[in-house]
Coordinates of C-alpha atoms in Angstrom, one line a residue:
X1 CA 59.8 30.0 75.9
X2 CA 61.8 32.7 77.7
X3 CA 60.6 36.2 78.5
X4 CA 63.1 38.8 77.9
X5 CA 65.6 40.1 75.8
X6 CA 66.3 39.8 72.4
X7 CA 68.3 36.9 72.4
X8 CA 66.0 34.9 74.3
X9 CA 67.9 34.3 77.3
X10 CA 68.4 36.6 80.3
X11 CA 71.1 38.5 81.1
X12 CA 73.0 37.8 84.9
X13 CA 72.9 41.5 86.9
X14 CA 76.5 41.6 88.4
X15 CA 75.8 42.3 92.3
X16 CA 76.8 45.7 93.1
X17 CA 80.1 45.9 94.9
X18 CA 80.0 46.7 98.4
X19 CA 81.6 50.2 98.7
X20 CA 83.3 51.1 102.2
X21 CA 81.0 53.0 104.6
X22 CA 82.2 57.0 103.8
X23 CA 83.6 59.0 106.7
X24 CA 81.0 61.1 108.1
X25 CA 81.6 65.0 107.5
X26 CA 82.2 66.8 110.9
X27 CA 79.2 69.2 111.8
X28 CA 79.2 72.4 109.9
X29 CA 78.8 74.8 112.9
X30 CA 75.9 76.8 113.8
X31 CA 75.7 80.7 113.5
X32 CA 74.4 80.6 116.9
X33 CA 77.4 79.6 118.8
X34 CA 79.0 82.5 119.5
X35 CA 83.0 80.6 118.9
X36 CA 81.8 79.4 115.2
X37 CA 80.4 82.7 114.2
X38 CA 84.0 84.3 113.1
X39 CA 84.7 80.9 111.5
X40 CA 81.6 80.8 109.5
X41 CA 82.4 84.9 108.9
X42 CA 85.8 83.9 107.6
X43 CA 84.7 81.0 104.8
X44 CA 82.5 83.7 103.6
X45 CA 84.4 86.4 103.2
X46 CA 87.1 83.8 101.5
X47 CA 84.5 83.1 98.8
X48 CA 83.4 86.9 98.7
X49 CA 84.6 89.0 95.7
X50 CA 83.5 92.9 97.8
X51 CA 86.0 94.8 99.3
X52 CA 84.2 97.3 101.8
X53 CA 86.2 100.0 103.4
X54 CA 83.2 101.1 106.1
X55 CA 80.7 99.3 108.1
X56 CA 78.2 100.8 110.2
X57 CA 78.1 100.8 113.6
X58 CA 75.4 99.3 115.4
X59 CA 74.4 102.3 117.1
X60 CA 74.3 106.4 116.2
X61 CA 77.4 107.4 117.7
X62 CA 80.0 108.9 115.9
X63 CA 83.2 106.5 114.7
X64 CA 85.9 109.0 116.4
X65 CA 83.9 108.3 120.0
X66 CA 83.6 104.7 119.6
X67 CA 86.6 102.6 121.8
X68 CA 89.8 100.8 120.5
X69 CA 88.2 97.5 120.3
X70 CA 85.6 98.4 117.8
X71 CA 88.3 100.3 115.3
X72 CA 90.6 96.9 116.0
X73 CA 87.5 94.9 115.4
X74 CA 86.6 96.3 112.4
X75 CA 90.3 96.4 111.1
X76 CA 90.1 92.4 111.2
X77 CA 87.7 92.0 108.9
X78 CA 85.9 92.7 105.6
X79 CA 82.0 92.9 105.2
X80 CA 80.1 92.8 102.6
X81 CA 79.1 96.3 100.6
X82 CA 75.8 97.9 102.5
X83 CA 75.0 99.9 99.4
X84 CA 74.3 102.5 101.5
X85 CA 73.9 105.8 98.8
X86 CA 73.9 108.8 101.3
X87 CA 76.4 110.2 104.2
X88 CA 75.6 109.1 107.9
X89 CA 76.4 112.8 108.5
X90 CA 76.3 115.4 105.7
X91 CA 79.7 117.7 105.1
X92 CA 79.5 120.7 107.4
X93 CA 81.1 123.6 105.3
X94 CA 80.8 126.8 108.0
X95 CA 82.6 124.1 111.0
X96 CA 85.1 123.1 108.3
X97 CA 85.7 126.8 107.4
X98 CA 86.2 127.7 111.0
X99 CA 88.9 125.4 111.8
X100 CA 91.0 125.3 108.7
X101 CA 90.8 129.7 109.6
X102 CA 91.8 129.0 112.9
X103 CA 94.7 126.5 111.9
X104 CA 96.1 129.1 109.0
X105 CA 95.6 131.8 111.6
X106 CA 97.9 130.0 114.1
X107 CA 100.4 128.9 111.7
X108 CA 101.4 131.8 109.9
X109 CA 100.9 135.0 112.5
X110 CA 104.3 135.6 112.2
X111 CA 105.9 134.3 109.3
X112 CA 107.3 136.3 106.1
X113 CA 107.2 135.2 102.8
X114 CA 110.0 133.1 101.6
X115 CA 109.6 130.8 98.7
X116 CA 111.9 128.0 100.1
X117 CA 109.9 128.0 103.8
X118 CA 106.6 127.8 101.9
X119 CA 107.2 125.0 99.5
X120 CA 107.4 123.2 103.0
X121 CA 105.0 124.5 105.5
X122 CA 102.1 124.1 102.7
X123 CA 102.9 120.4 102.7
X124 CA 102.7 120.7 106.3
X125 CA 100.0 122.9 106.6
X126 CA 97.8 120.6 104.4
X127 CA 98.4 117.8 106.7
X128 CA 97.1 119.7 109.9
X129 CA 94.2 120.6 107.9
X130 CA 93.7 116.7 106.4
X131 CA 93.9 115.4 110.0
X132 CA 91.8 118.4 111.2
X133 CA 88.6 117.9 109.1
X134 CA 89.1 114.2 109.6
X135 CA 88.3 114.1 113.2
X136 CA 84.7 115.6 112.5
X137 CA 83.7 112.2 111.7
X138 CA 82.4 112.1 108.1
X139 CA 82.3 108.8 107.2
X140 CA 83.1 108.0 103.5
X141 CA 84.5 111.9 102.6
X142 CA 86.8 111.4 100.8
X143 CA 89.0 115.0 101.2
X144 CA 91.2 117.0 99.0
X145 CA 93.7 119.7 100.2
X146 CA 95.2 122.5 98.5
X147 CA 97.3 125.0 100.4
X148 CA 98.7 128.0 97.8
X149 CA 101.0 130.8 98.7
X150 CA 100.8 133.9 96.5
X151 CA 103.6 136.7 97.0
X152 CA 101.9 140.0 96.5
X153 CA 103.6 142.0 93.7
X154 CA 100.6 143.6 92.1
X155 CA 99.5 140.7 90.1
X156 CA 96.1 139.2 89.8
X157 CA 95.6 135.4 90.2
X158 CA 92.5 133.4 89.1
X159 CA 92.5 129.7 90.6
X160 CA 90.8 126.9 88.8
X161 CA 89.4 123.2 90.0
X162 CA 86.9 121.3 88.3
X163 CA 85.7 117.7 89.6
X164 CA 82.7 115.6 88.6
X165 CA 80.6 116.6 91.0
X166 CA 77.7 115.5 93.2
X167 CA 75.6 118.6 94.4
X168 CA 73.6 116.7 96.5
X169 CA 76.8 115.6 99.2
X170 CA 79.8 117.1 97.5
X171 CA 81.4 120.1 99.2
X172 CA 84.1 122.2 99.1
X173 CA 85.6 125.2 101.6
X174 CA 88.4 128.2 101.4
X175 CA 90.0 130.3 103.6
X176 CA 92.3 132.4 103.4
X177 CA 94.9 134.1 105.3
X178 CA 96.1 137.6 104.2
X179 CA 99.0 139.6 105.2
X180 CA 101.5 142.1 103.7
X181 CA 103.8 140.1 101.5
X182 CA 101.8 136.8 100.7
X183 CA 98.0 135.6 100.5
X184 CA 97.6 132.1 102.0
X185 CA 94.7 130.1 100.1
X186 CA 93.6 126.6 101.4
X187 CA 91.3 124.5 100.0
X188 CA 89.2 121.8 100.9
X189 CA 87.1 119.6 98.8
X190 CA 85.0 117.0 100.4
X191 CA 83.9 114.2 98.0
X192 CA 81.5 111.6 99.3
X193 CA 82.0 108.0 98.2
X194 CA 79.2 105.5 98.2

């Protein structure tokens, strides 16, 4: 009698079919070697969903003093978010006050008020003071400018701005710039993203 199934005689096992040999996968390169590293940088960055606007420097130097290879390095490529939840370099509201004095001081020693020359120079004005406060280096400000003329007639004025507000790194700065015919008022808020 036959050992096995249930219809008493054995089933024949079909011989497996010899498959080609596969290619061999080219070496995935090392993080070591210093020519792969940007490669290997580059597939993960293609699979990565974060968009990152700031990395840190490796060292404590400011970013303004840093060369034009670092800034065109960085520009190349995205990193991964650092979750880094406070400033490198907290807002420094009596410097900031100082300059943006100094820059309405300089503009406007000798100009009269006239409605059509000031819907202009505040535009202008606000860029100077943008590009000003900018080259102090605070990494992840993000800055708000408002420059306001005000003819003096007797009137009163009351101005307003309300922000969600972090007390902790948020800042803000005015100074103003008086003379006969006009007030000058410029504002700047500083609002620190994480």
């Amino acid at each position: 009698m036959e050992k096995g199934g249930h219809g008493g005689k054995s089933a024949a096992v079909p011989a497996p079919h010899l498959q080609p040999p596969q290619p061999r996968k080219e070496r995935r390169p090392s993080m070591f070697e210093k020519e792969a590293y940007a490669q290997i940088l580059r597939e993960r960055l293609r699979e990565s969903f974060h968009d990152v606007q700031y990395v840190e420097p490796p060292f404590d130097d400011p970013i303004a003093d840093l060369g034009k290879e670092w800034k065109s390095a960085l520009a190349k490529l995205k990193f991964a978010n650092s979750y880094r939840m406070e400033p490198l370099k907290k807002f420094q509201a009596h410097s900031v006050e100082a300059k943006v004095q100094q820059i309405l001081k300089e503009s406007l020693k000798d100009v009269k008020y006239d409605d059509k020359v000031f819907s202009h120079l505040s535009l202008e004005l606000a860029d100077r003071i943008l590009s000003a406060v900018k080259e102090f280096g605070y990494h992840r400000y993000k800055f708000i400018i408002k420059v306001l003329f005000i003819q003096k007639t007797g009137q009163a004025i009351n101005v307003a701005s309300r922000w969600i507000w972090d007390v902790a790194w948020d800042s803000w700065v005015a100074a103003k710039h008086e003379t006969e015919t006009y007030v000058a008022l410029a504002l700047v808020f500083a609002l620190y993203c994480e």
